[in-house]
mmCIF file with all atom_site columns, C-alpha atoms in Angstrom:
data_model
loop_
_atom_site.group_PDB
_atom_site.id
_atom_site.type_symbol
_atom_site.label_atom_id
_atom_site.label_alt_id
_atom_site.label_comp_id
_atom_site.label_asym_id
_atom_site.label_entity_id
_atom_site.label_seq_id
_atom_site.pdbx_PDB_ins_code
_atom_site.Cartn_x
_atom_site.Cartn_y
_atom_site.Cartn_z
_atom_site.occupancy
_atom_site.B_iso_or_equiv
_atom_site.pdbx_formal_charge
_atom_site.auth_seq_id
_atom_site.auth_comp_id
_atom_site.auth_asym_id
_atom_site.auth_atom_id
_atom_site.pdbx_PDB_model_num
ATOM 1   C CA . MET J 1 1   ? 71.910 71.462  176.413 1.00 70.00 ? 1   MET J CA 1
ATOM 2   C CA . HIS J 1 2   ? 72.943 75.120  176.880 1.00 75.00 ? 2   HIS J CA 1
ATOM 3   C CA . GLU J 1 3   ? 72.677 76.851  180.251 1.00 80.00 ? 3   GLU J CA 1
ATOM 4   C CA . LEU J 1 4   ? 71.935 80.563  180.242 1.00 73.00 ? 4   LEU J CA 1
ATOM 5   C CA . ALA J 1 5   ? 72.271 82.963  183.154 1.00 70.00 ? 5   ALA J CA 1
ATOM 6   C CA . TYR J 1 6   ? 71.114 86.574  183.360 1.00 64.00 ? 6   TYR J CA 1
ATOM 7   C CA . PRO J 1 7   ? 72.239 89.003  185.980 1.00 66.00 ? 7   PRO J CA 1
ATOM 8   C CA . PRO J 1 8   ? 69.369 90.487  188.056 1.00 65.00 ? 8   PRO J CA 1
ATOM 9   C CA . ALA J 1 9   ? 68.052 93.757  186.552 1.00 71.00 ? 9   ALA J CA 1
ATOM 10  C CA . ILE J 1 10  ? 67.711 95.301  190.072 1.00 72.00 ? 10  ILE J CA 1
ATOM 11  C CA . ASP J 1 11  ? 69.161 94.883  193.555 1.00 75.00 ? 11  ASP J CA 1
ATOM 12  C CA . LEU J 1 12  ? 67.353 92.352  195.718 1.00 76.00 ? 12  LEU J CA 1
ATOM 13  C CA . PRO J 1 13  ? 65.903 92.170  198.274 1.00 77.00 ? 13  PRO J CA 1
ATOM 14  C CA . ILE J 1 14  ? 63.643 95.180  198.047 1.00 79.00 ? 14  ILE J CA 1
ATOM 15  C CA . GLU J 1 15  ? 64.440 97.402  201.070 1.00 83.00 ? 15  GLU J CA 1
ATOM 16  C CA . ASP J 1 16  ? 62.709 100.702 200.328 1.00 85.00 ? 16  ASP J CA 1
ATOM 17  C CA . THR J 1 17  ? 59.017 101.426 201.089 1.00 92.00 ? 17  THR J CA 1
ATOM 18  C CA . LEU J 1 18  ? 56.850 103.630 198.919 1.00 95.00 ? 18  LEU J CA 1
ATOM 19  C CA . ALA J 1 19  ? 56.711 106.289 201.613 1.00 94.00 ? 19  ALA J CA 1
ATOM 20  C CA . SER J 1 20  ? 60.450 106.948 201.173 1.00 93.00 ? 20  SER J CA 1
ATOM 21  C CA . ILE J 1 21  ? 60.254 107.916 197.474 1.00 93.00 ? 21  ILE J CA 1
ATOM 22  C CA . PRO J 1 22  ? 59.082 111.579 197.647 1.00 95.00 ? 22  PRO J CA 1
ATOM 23  C CA . ALA J 1 23  ? 61.607 112.569 200.339 1.00 94.00 ? 23  ALA J CA 1
ATOM 24  C CA . ARG J 1 24  ? 64.486 110.806 198.613 1.00 93.00 ? 24  ARG J CA 1
ATOM 25  C CA . ARG J 1 25  ? 63.560 112.416 195.320 1.00 94.00 ? 25  ARG J CA 1
ATOM 26  C CA . ALA J 1 26  ? 63.288 115.845 196.877 1.00 97.00 ? 26  ALA J CA 1
ATOM 27  C CA . ALA J 1 27  ? 66.695 115.463 198.584 1.00 97.00 ? 27  ALA J CA 1
ATOM 28  C CA . GLU J 1 28  ? 68.425 114.289 195.338 1.00 96.00 ? 28  GLU J CA 1
ATOM 29  C CA . PHE J 1 29  ? 66.712 116.477 192.791 1.00 96.00 ? 29  PHE J CA 1
ATOM 30  C CA . PRO J 1 30  ? 64.749 119.144 194.670 1.00 98.00 ? 30  PRO J CA 1
ATOM 31  C CA . ASP J 1 31  ? 64.208 121.371 191.596 1.00 97.00 ? 31  ASP J CA 1
ATOM 32  C CA . SER J 1 32  ? 63.464 118.591 189.132 1.00 97.00 ? 32  SER J CA 1
ATOM 33  C CA . PRO J 1 33  ? 59.870 118.717 187.699 1.00 96.00 ? 33  PRO J CA 1
ATOM 34  C CA . MET J 1 34  ? 57.824 115.750 188.849 1.00 95.00 ? 34  MET J CA 1
ATOM 35  C CA . TYR J 1 35  ? 54.379 116.806 187.455 1.00 96.00 ? 35  TYR J CA 1
ATOM 36  C CA . ALA J 1 36  ? 52.791 119.498 185.256 1.00 96.00 ? 36  ALA J CA 1
ATOM 37  C CA . LEU J 1 37  ? 49.385 120.895 186.190 1.00 96.00 ? 37  LEU J CA 1
ATOM 38  C CA . ARG J 1 38  ? 47.183 122.857 183.884 1.00 92.00 ? 38  ARG J CA 1
ATOM 39  C CA . SER J 1 39  ? 46.993 126.527 184.909 1.00 88.00 ? 39  SER J CA 1
ATOM 40  C CA . GLY J 1 40  ? 44.679 128.339 182.512 1.00 89.00 ? 40  GLY J CA 1
ATOM 41  C CA . ASP J 1 41  ? 45.992 127.851 178.992 1.00 92.00 ? 41  ASP J CA 1
ATOM 42  C CA . SER J 1 42  ? 49.448 126.796 180.146 1.00 94.00 ? 42  SER J CA 1
ATOM 43  C CA . TRP J 1 43  ? 51.087 124.219 182.367 1.00 96.00 ? 43  TRP J CA 1
ATOM 44  C CA . GLU J 1 44  ? 52.864 124.738 185.715 1.00 96.00 ? 44  GLU J CA 1
ATOM 45  C CA . ASP J 1 45  ? 55.517 122.389 186.876 1.00 97.00 ? 45  ASP J CA 1
ATOM 46  C CA . VAL J 1 46  ? 55.525 120.707 190.329 1.00 97.00 ? 46  VAL J CA 1
ATOM 47  C CA . THR J 1 47  ? 59.102 120.161 191.523 1.00 98.00 ? 47  THR J CA 1
ATOM 48  C CA . ALA J 1 48  ? 60.235 117.201 193.646 1.00 98.00 ? 48  ALA J CA 1
ATOM 49  C CA . ALA J 1 49  ? 60.586 119.471 196.653 1.00 98.00 ? 49  ALA J CA 1
ATOM 50  C CA . GLN J 1 50  ? 57.115 120.976 196.242 1.00 98.00 ? 50  GLN J CA 1
ATOM 51  C CA . PHE J 1 51  ? 55.542 117.550 195.767 1.00 98.00 ? 51  PHE J CA 1
ATOM 52  C CA . ASN J 1 52  ? 57.281 116.191 198.943 1.00 98.00 ? 52  ASN J CA 1
ATOM 53  C CA . ASP J 1 53  ? 56.150 119.215 201.018 1.00 98.00 ? 53  ASP J CA 1
ATOM 54  C CA . LEU J 1 54  ? 52.518 118.783 199.833 1.00 98.00 ? 54  LEU J CA 1
ATOM 55  C CA . VAL J 1 55  ? 52.557 115.037 200.532 1.00 98.00 ? 55  VAL J CA 1
ATOM 56  C CA . ARG J 1 56  ? 53.907 115.599 204.074 1.00 98.00 ? 56  ARG J CA 1
ATOM 57  C CA . SER J 1 57  ? 51.408 118.404 204.666 1.00 98.00 ? 57  SER J CA 1
ATOM 58  C CA . VAL J 1 58  ? 48.442 116.162 203.668 1.00 98.00 ? 58  VAL J CA 1
ATOM 59  C CA . ALA J 1 59  ? 49.858 113.217 205.631 1.00 98.00 ? 59  ALA J CA 1
ATOM 60  C CA . ARG J 1 60  ? 49.866 115.424 208.745 1.00 98.00 ? 60  ARG J CA 1
ATOM 61  C CA . GLY J 1 61  ? 46.265 116.182 208.154 1.00 98.00 ? 61  GLY J CA 1
ATOM 62  C CA . LEU J 1 62  ? 45.422 112.567 207.777 1.00 98.00 ? 62  LEU J CA 1
ATOM 63  C CA . VAL J 1 63  ? 47.097 111.875 211.126 1.00 98.00 ? 63  VAL J CA 1
ATOM 64  C CA . ALA J 1 64  ? 45.151 114.830 212.663 1.00 98.00 ? 64  ALA J CA 1
ATOM 65  C CA . ARG J 1 65  ? 41.952 113.201 211.402 1.00 98.00 ? 65  ARG J CA 1
ATOM 66  C CA . GLY J 1 66  ? 42.751 110.040 213.175 1.00 98.00 ? 66  GLY J CA 1
ATOM 67  C CA . ILE J 1 67  ? 44.163 107.839 210.453 1.00 98.00 ? 67  ILE J CA 1
ATOM 68  C CA . SER J 1 68  ? 46.357 105.316 212.115 1.00 97.00 ? 68  SER J CA 1
ATOM 69  C CA . ALA J 1 69  ? 49.197 103.165 210.846 1.00 97.00 ? 69  ALA J CA 1
ATOM 70  C CA . GLY J 1 70  ? 47.972 100.097 208.877 1.00 97.00 ? 70  GLY J CA 1
ATOM 71  C CA . GLN J 1 71  ? 44.504 101.430 208.202 1.00 98.00 ? 71  GLN J CA 1
ATOM 72  C CA . PRO J 1 72  ? 42.818 101.245 204.752 1.00 98.00 ? 72  PRO J CA 1
ATOM 73  C CA . VAL J 1 73  ? 41.219 104.340 203.237 1.00 98.00 ? 73  VAL J CA 1
ATOM 74  C CA . ALA J 1 74  ? 39.080 104.036 200.102 1.00 98.00 ? 74  ALA J CA 1
ATOM 75  C CA . ILE J 1 75  ? 39.514 106.364 197.160 1.00 98.00 ? 75  ILE J CA 1
ATOM 76  C CA . LEU J 1 76  ? 36.606 106.599 194.655 1.00 97.00 ? 76  LEU J CA 1
ATOM 77  C CA . SER J 1 77  ? 37.722 108.896 191.762 1.00 97.00 ? 77  SER J CA 1
ATOM 78  C CA . PRO J 1 78  ? 38.916 109.094 188.234 1.00 96.00 ? 78  PRO J CA 1
ATOM 79  C CA . THR J 1 79  ? 42.623 109.370 187.780 1.00 95.00 ? 79  THR J CA 1
ATOM 80  C CA . ARG J 1 80  ? 43.912 112.844 188.870 1.00 96.00 ? 80  ARG J CA 1
ATOM 81  C CA . TYR J 1 81  ? 46.932 114.548 190.399 1.00 97.00 ? 81  TYR J CA 1
ATOM 82  C CA . GLU J 1 82  ? 45.263 114.694 193.945 1.00 98.00 ? 82  GLU J CA 1
ATOM 83  C CA . TRP J 1 83  ? 44.920 110.925 193.917 1.00 97.00 ? 83  TRP J CA 1
ATOM 84  C CA . THR J 1 84  ? 48.748 110.618 193.589 1.00 97.00 ? 84  THR J CA 1
ATOM 85  C CA . VAL J 1 85  ? 49.238 113.052 196.385 1.00 98.00 ? 85  VAL J CA 1
ATOM 86  C CA . LEU J 1 86  ? 46.843 111.153 198.630 1.00 98.00 ? 86  LEU J CA 1
ATOM 87  C CA . ASP J 1 87  ? 48.341 107.769 197.797 1.00 97.00 ? 87  ASP J CA 1
ATOM 88  C CA . PHE J 1 88  ? 51.809 109.020 198.936 1.00 98.00 ? 88  PHE J CA 1
ATOM 89  C CA . ALA J 1 89  ? 50.312 110.843 201.907 1.00 98.00 ? 89  ALA J CA 1
ATOM 90  C CA . LEU J 1 90  ? 48.605 107.735 203.066 1.00 98.00 ? 90  LEU J CA 1
ATOM 91  C CA . TRP J 1 91  ? 51.810 105.707 202.816 1.00 97.00 ? 91  TRP J CA 1
ATOM 92  C CA . THR J 1 92  ? 53.630 108.529 204.730 1.00 97.00 ? 92  THR J CA 1
ATOM 93  C CA . ALA J 1 93  ? 51.052 108.304 207.420 1.00 97.00 ? 93  ALA J CA 1
ATOM 94  C CA . GLY J 1 94  ? 51.580 104.568 207.533 1.00 97.00 ? 94  GLY J CA 1
ATOM 95  C CA . ALA J 1 95  ? 48.176 103.795 205.971 1.00 98.00 ? 95  ALA J CA 1
ATOM 96  C CA . PHE J 1 96  ? 47.244 102.688 202.475 1.00 98.00 ? 96  PHE J CA 1
ATOM 97  C CA . ALA J 1 97  ? 44.590 103.179 199.822 1.00 98.00 ? 97  ALA J CA 1
ATOM 98  C CA . VAL J 1 98  ? 41.863 100.910 198.488 1.00 98.00 ? 98  VAL J CA 1
ATOM 99  C CA . PRO J 1 99  ? 41.001 102.159 194.954 1.00 97.00 ? 99  PRO J CA 1
ATOM 100 C CA . ILE J 1 100 ? 37.454 101.964 193.648 1.00 95.00 ? 100 ILE J CA 1
ATOM 101 C CA . TYR J 1 101 ? 36.623 102.539 189.940 1.00 91.00 ? 101 TYR J CA 1
ATOM 102 C CA . ASP J 1 102 ? 34.453 105.667 189.562 1.00 91.00 ? 102 ASP J CA 1
ATOM 103 C CA . SER J 1 103 ? 32.249 103.589 187.280 1.00 89.00 ? 103 SER J CA 1
ATOM 104 C CA . SER J 1 104 ? 31.533 100.959 189.920 1.00 88.00 ? 104 SER J CA 1
ATOM 105 C CA . SER J 1 105 ? 27.944 100.194 190.701 1.00 86.00 ? 105 SER J CA 1
ATOM 106 C CA . ALA J 1 106 ? 26.354 100.905 194.086 1.00 87.00 ? 106 ALA J CA 1
ATOM 107 C CA . GLU J 1 107 ? 26.495 97.208  194.889 1.00 87.00 ? 107 GLU J CA 1
ATOM 108 C CA . GLN J 1 108 ? 30.194 96.986  194.018 1.00 88.00 ? 108 GLN J CA 1
ATOM 109 C CA . ILE J 1 109 ? 31.056 100.091 196.115 1.00 91.00 ? 109 ILE J CA 1
ATOM 110 C CA . GLU J 1 110 ? 29.119 98.693  199.117 1.00 92.00 ? 110 GLU J CA 1
ATOM 111 C CA . TRP J 1 111 ? 30.903 95.307  198.806 1.00 92.00 ? 111 TRP J CA 1
ATOM 112 C CA . ILE J 1 112 ? 34.349 96.807  198.560 1.00 93.00 ? 112 ILE J CA 1
ATOM 113 C CA . LEU J 1 113 ? 33.765 99.244  201.550 1.00 94.00 ? 113 LEU J CA 1
ATOM 114 C CA . GLN J 1 114 ? 32.444 96.370  203.623 1.00 93.00 ? 114 GLN J CA 1
ATOM 115 C CA . ASP J 1 115 ? 34.999 93.740  202.688 1.00 94.00 ? 115 ASP J CA 1
ATOM 116 C CA . SER J 1 116 ? 38.032 95.982  202.965 1.00 95.00 ? 116 SER J CA 1
ATOM 117 C CA . GLU J 1 117 ? 36.921 97.513  206.281 1.00 95.00 ? 117 GLU J CA 1
ATOM 118 C CA . VAL J 1 118 ? 38.053 100.982 205.296 1.00 97.00 ? 118 VAL J CA 1
ATOM 119 C CA . VAL J 1 119 ? 38.000 103.662 207.984 1.00 97.00 ? 119 VAL J CA 1
ATOM 120 C CA . ALA J 1 120 ? 37.294 106.529 205.605 1.00 98.00 ? 120 ALA J CA 1
ATOM 121 C CA . VAL J 1 121 ? 36.272 107.177 201.990 1.00 97.00 ? 121 VAL J CA 1
ATOM 122 C CA . ILE J 1 122 ? 37.798 109.791 199.747 1.00 98.00 ? 122 ILE J CA 1
ATOM 123 C CA . THR J 1 123 ? 35.785 110.753 196.689 1.00 98.00 ? 123 THR J CA 1
ATOM 124 C CA . ASP J 1 124 ? 36.506 113.153 193.763 1.00 97.00 ? 124 ASP J CA 1
ATOM 125 C CA . SER J 1 125 ? 33.150 114.992 193.919 1.00 97.00 ? 125 SER J CA 1
ATOM 126 C CA . LEU J 1 126 ? 30.095 115.724 195.884 1.00 96.00 ? 126 LEU J CA 1
ATOM 127 C CA . SER J 1 127 ? 27.997 113.512 193.586 1.00 95.00 ? 127 SER J CA 1
ATOM 128 C CA . SER J 1 128 ? 30.395 110.607 194.202 1.00 95.00 ? 128 SER J CA 1
ATOM 129 C CA . ALA J 1 129 ? 30.199 111.335 197.895 1.00 95.00 ? 129 ALA J CA 1
ATOM 130 C CA . ASP J 1 130 ? 26.378 111.129 197.762 1.00 92.00 ? 130 ASP J CA 1
ATOM 131 C CA . ARG J 1 131 ? 26.625 107.641 196.083 1.00 91.00 ? 131 ARG J CA 1
ATOM 132 C CA . VAL J 1 132 ? 28.699 106.455 199.047 1.00 93.00 ? 132 VAL J CA 1
ATOM 133 C CA . ARG J 1 133 ? 26.471 108.160 201.689 1.00 89.00 ? 133 ARG J CA 1
ATOM 134 C CA . GLY J 1 134 ? 23.403 106.580 200.054 1.00 84.00 ? 134 GLY J CA 1
ATOM 135 C CA . SER J 1 135 ? 24.838 103.179 200.657 1.00 77.00 ? 135 SER J CA 1
ATOM 136 C CA . THR J 1 136 ? 22.685 100.568 202.406 1.00 74.00 ? 136 THR J CA 1
ATOM 137 C CA . LEU J 1 137 ? 25.645 99.732  204.675 1.00 73.00 ? 137 LEU J CA 1
ATOM 138 C CA . GLY J 1 138 ? 24.761 99.856  208.385 1.00 74.00 ? 138 GLY J CA 1
ATOM 139 C CA . THR J 1 139 ? 27.488 102.343 209.100 1.00 82.00 ? 139 THR J CA 1
ATOM 140 C CA . VAL J 1 140 ? 29.100 104.458 206.375 1.00 87.00 ? 140 VAL J CA 1
ATOM 141 C CA . PRO J 1 141 ? 32.645 105.557 207.053 1.00 94.00 ? 141 PRO J CA 1
ATOM 142 C CA . PRO J 1 142 ? 33.486 109.314 207.085 1.00 95.00 ? 142 PRO J CA 1
ATOM 143 C CA . VAL J 1 143 ? 33.454 110.626 203.464 1.00 97.00 ? 143 VAL J CA 1
ATOM 144 C CA . TRP J 1 144 ? 35.888 113.348 202.384 1.00 98.00 ? 144 TRP J CA 1
ATOM 145 C CA . VAL J 1 145 ? 35.667 115.144 199.018 1.00 98.00 ? 145 VAL J CA 1
ATOM 146 C CA . ILE J 1 146 ? 38.675 116.228 196.863 1.00 98.00 ? 146 ILE J CA 1
ATOM 147 C CA . ASP J 1 147 ? 36.619 118.905 195.016 1.00 98.00 ? 147 ASP J CA 1
ATOM 148 C CA . ASP J 1 148 ? 35.517 120.340 198.352 1.00 97.00 ? 148 ASP J CA 1
ATOM 149 C CA . GLY J 1 149 ? 39.017 121.577 199.096 1.00 98.00 ? 149 GLY J CA 1
ATOM 150 C CA . LEU J 1 150 ? 40.243 118.359 200.828 1.00 98.00 ? 150 LEU J CA 1
ATOM 151 C CA . LEU J 1 151 ? 43.974 118.882 200.350 1.00 98.00 ? 151 LEU J CA 1
ATOM 152 C CA . ASP J 1 152 ? 43.866 122.485 201.646 1.00 98.00 ? 152 ASP J CA 1
ATOM 153 C CA . ALA J 1 153 ? 41.659 121.408 204.608 1.00 98.00 ? 153 ALA J CA 1
ATOM 154 C CA . LEU J 1 154 ? 44.129 118.523 205.488 1.00 98.00 ? 154 LEU J CA 1
ATOM 155 C CA . THR J 1 155 ? 47.045 120.869 205.215 1.00 98.00 ? 155 THR J CA 1
ATOM 156 C CA . THR J 1 156 ? 45.433 123.334 207.626 1.00 98.00 ? 156 THR J CA 1
ATOM 157 C CA . GLU J 1 157 ? 44.295 120.640 210.128 1.00 98.00 ? 157 GLU J CA 1
ATOM 158 C CA . GLY J 1 158 ? 47.724 118.921 210.173 1.00 98.00 ? 158 GLY J CA 1
ATOM 159 C CA . ALA J 1 159 ? 49.764 122.034 210.808 1.00 97.00 ? 159 ALA J CA 1
ATOM 160 C CA . ALA J 1 160 ? 50.243 121.101 214.539 1.00 96.00 ? 160 ALA J CA 1
ATOM 161 C CA . VAL J 1 161 ? 51.407 117.578 213.822 1.00 97.00 ? 161 VAL J CA 1
ATOM 162 C CA . ALA J 1 162 ? 55.159 117.362 214.299 1.00 96.00 ? 162 ALA J CA 1
ATOM 163 C CA . ASP J 1 163 ? 57.517 116.098 211.514 1.00 95.00 ? 163 ASP J CA 1
ATOM 164 C CA . GLU J 1 164 ? 58.801 113.564 213.943 1.00 97.00 ? 164 GLU J CA 1
ATOM 165 C CA . VAL J 1 165 ? 55.426 111.876 213.935 1.00 96.00 ? 165 VAL J CA 1
ATOM 166 C CA . LEU J 1 166 ? 55.587 111.299 210.228 1.00 96.00 ? 166 LEU J CA 1
ATOM 167 C CA . ASP J 1 167 ? 59.111 110.212 210.400 1.00 95.00 ? 167 ASP J CA 1
ATOM 168 C CA . GLU J 1 168 ? 58.248 107.602 212.978 1.00 96.00 ? 168 GLU J CA 1
ATOM 169 C CA . ARG J 1 169 ? 55.292 106.406 210.790 1.00 96.00 ? 169 ARG J CA 1
ATOM 170 C CA . VAL J 1 170 ? 57.511 106.128 207.684 1.00 94.00 ? 170 VAL J CA 1
ATOM 171 C CA . ALA J 1 171 ? 60.293 104.276 209.688 1.00 94.00 ? 171 ALA J CA 1
ATOM 172 C CA . ALA J 1 172 ? 57.770 101.792 211.139 1.00 95.00 ? 172 ALA J CA 1
ATOM 173 C CA . VAL J 1 173 ? 56.508 100.651 207.675 1.00 93.00 ? 173 VAL J CA 1
ATOM 174 C CA . SER J 1 174 ? 57.882 97.294  206.407 1.00 93.00 ? 174 SER J CA 1
ATOM 175 C CA . VAL J 1 175 ? 58.323 96.239  202.840 1.00 94.00 ? 175 VAL J CA 1
ATOM 176 C CA . GLY J 1 176 ? 55.864 93.464  203.635 1.00 94.00 ? 176 GLY J CA 1
ATOM 177 C CA . ASP J 1 177 ? 53.187 95.789  204.737 1.00 95.00 ? 177 ASP J CA 1
ATOM 178 C CA . PRO J 1 178 ? 50.104 96.487  202.424 1.00 96.00 ? 178 PRO J CA 1
ATOM 179 C CA . ALA J 1 179 ? 50.550 99.196  199.843 1.00 97.00 ? 179 ALA J CA 1
ATOM 180 C CA . THR J 1 180 ? 47.103 98.781  198.422 1.00 97.00 ? 180 THR J CA 1
ATOM 181 C CA . ILE J 1 181 ? 44.200 96.325  197.969 1.00 97.00 ? 181 ILE J CA 1
ATOM 182 C CA . VAL J 1 182 ? 43.064 96.101  194.328 1.00 96.00 ? 182 VAL J CA 1
ATOM 183 C CA . TYR J 1 183 ? 39.633 94.624  193.661 1.00 94.00 ? 183 TYR J CA 1
ATOM 184 C CA . THR J 1 184 ? 38.848 92.504  190.617 1.00 83.00 ? 184 THR J CA 1
ATOM 185 C CA . SER J 1 185 ? 35.984 93.268  188.257 1.00 72.00 ? 185 SER J CA 1
ATOM 186 C CA . GLY J 1 186 ? 33.838 90.580  189.981 1.00 64.00 ? 186 GLY J CA 1
ATOM 187 C CA . THR J 1 187 ? 33.088 88.552  186.799 1.00 73.00 ? 187 THR J CA 1
ATOM 188 C CA . THR J 1 188 ? 33.040 85.353  188.964 1.00 77.00 ? 188 THR J CA 1
ATOM 189 C CA . GLY J 1 189 ? 31.108 86.719  191.852 1.00 79.00 ? 189 GLY J CA 1
ATOM 190 C CA . PRO J 1 190 ? 31.751 89.683  194.144 1.00 82.00 ? 190 PRO J CA 1
ATOM 191 C CA . PRO J 1 191 ? 35.082 91.538  193.529 1.00 83.00 ? 191 PRO J CA 1
ATOM 192 C CA . LYS J 1 192 ? 38.077 89.808  195.131 1.00 90.00 ? 192 LYS J CA 1
ATOM 193 C CA . GLY J 1 193 ? 40.579 91.927  196.988 1.00 94.00 ? 193 GLY J CA 1
ATOM 194 C CA . ALA J 1 194 ? 44.263 91.347  195.931 1.00 94.00 ? 194 ALA J CA 1
ATOM 195 C CA . MET J 1 195 ? 46.749 92.894  198.405 1.00 95.00 ? 195 MET J CA 1
ATOM 196 C CA . LEU J 1 196 ? 49.945 94.350  197.009 1.00 96.00 ? 196 LEU J CA 1
ATOM 197 C CA . THR J 1 197 ? 52.766 94.937  199.429 1.00 96.00 ? 197 THR J CA 1
ATOM 198 C CA . ASN J 1 198 ? 55.316 97.803  199.464 1.00 95.00 ? 198 ASN J CA 1
ATOM 199 C CA . ALA J 1 199 ? 57.868 95.317  198.014 1.00 94.00 ? 199 ALA J CA 1
ATOM 200 C CA . ASN J 1 200 ? 55.450 94.297  195.171 1.00 93.00 ? 200 ASN J CA 1
ATOM 201 C CA . ALA J 1 201 ? 55.082 97.843  194.110 1.00 92.00 ? 201 ALA J CA 1
ATOM 202 C CA . ALA J 1 202 ? 58.639 98.963  194.712 1.00 89.00 ? 202 ALA J CA 1
ATOM 203 C CA . PHE J 1 203 ? 59.897 95.952  192.626 1.00 88.00 ? 203 PHE J CA 1
ATOM 204 C CA . CYS J 1 204 ? 57.789 97.096  189.682 1.00 85.00 ? 204 CYS J CA 1
ATOM 205 C CA . ILE J 1 205 ? 58.950 100.622 189.938 1.00 84.00 ? 205 ILE J CA 1
ATOM 206 C CA . ASP J 1 206 ? 62.683 99.573  190.120 1.00 82.00 ? 206 ASP J CA 1
ATOM 207 C CA . VAL J 1 207 ? 62.254 97.369  187.049 1.00 80.00 ? 207 VAL J CA 1
ATOM 208 C CA . ILE J 1 208 ? 60.653 100.167 185.066 1.00 82.00 ? 208 ILE J CA 1
ATOM 209 C CA . VAL J 1 209 ? 63.240 102.781 186.077 1.00 79.00 ? 209 VAL J CA 1
ATOM 210 C CA . ASN J 1 210 ? 66.087 100.321 185.343 1.00 75.00 ? 210 ASN J CA 1
ATOM 211 C CA . SER J 1 211 ? 64.642 99.536  181.882 1.00 71.00 ? 211 SER J CA 1
ATOM 212 C CA . ALA J 1 212 ? 64.293 103.298 181.104 1.00 63.00 ? 212 ALA J CA 1
ATOM 213 C CA . ASP J 1 213 ? 67.867 103.929 182.054 1.00 59.00 ? 213 ASP J CA 1
ATOM 214 C CA . ARG J 1 214 ? 69.187 101.333 179.487 1.00 59.00 ? 214 ARG J CA 1
#
């Protein structure tokens, strides 16, 4: 019998939370492009510093709107840049997102909103917002719309929130705290919510980065 041993690919235990990623990246590589956004017929880079600034501005707006640490906020939208900003902003505010497929039925949306007990719903468009507001739930959480200038509105509303408030929120997050609740397709009944912690997600990120560096 042969015994094989492999060194760990990453350092354990996981100690960083997801909220720490934009600030760390901005401090290490402020001018490094993180995203590219279409601008007319061309593309415009978003640097690590710019992304971190936007995340913190949006996070301050979430705090100003009353989002508390540990609270879930639903996001009903196709994949888009603003979703990434909002994910990191929620983590920075100590909260987390509950994603909902934009193709979900009205019944699935209602079930997820009720089961996850979200305190607000972010949608991509006004038509998606109408789907949520038309829910048969007794009380529909506040609905905020990305296409209705949400990021700009949050940036404006959060201007008075001190940086120290965000720093305290980030510092208070544990690697065992929820990073998201992902709902199944519901093929065996109502969709089931699977909670992923900060450590779960950070582990996957570290493994991917480590593999890319080889």
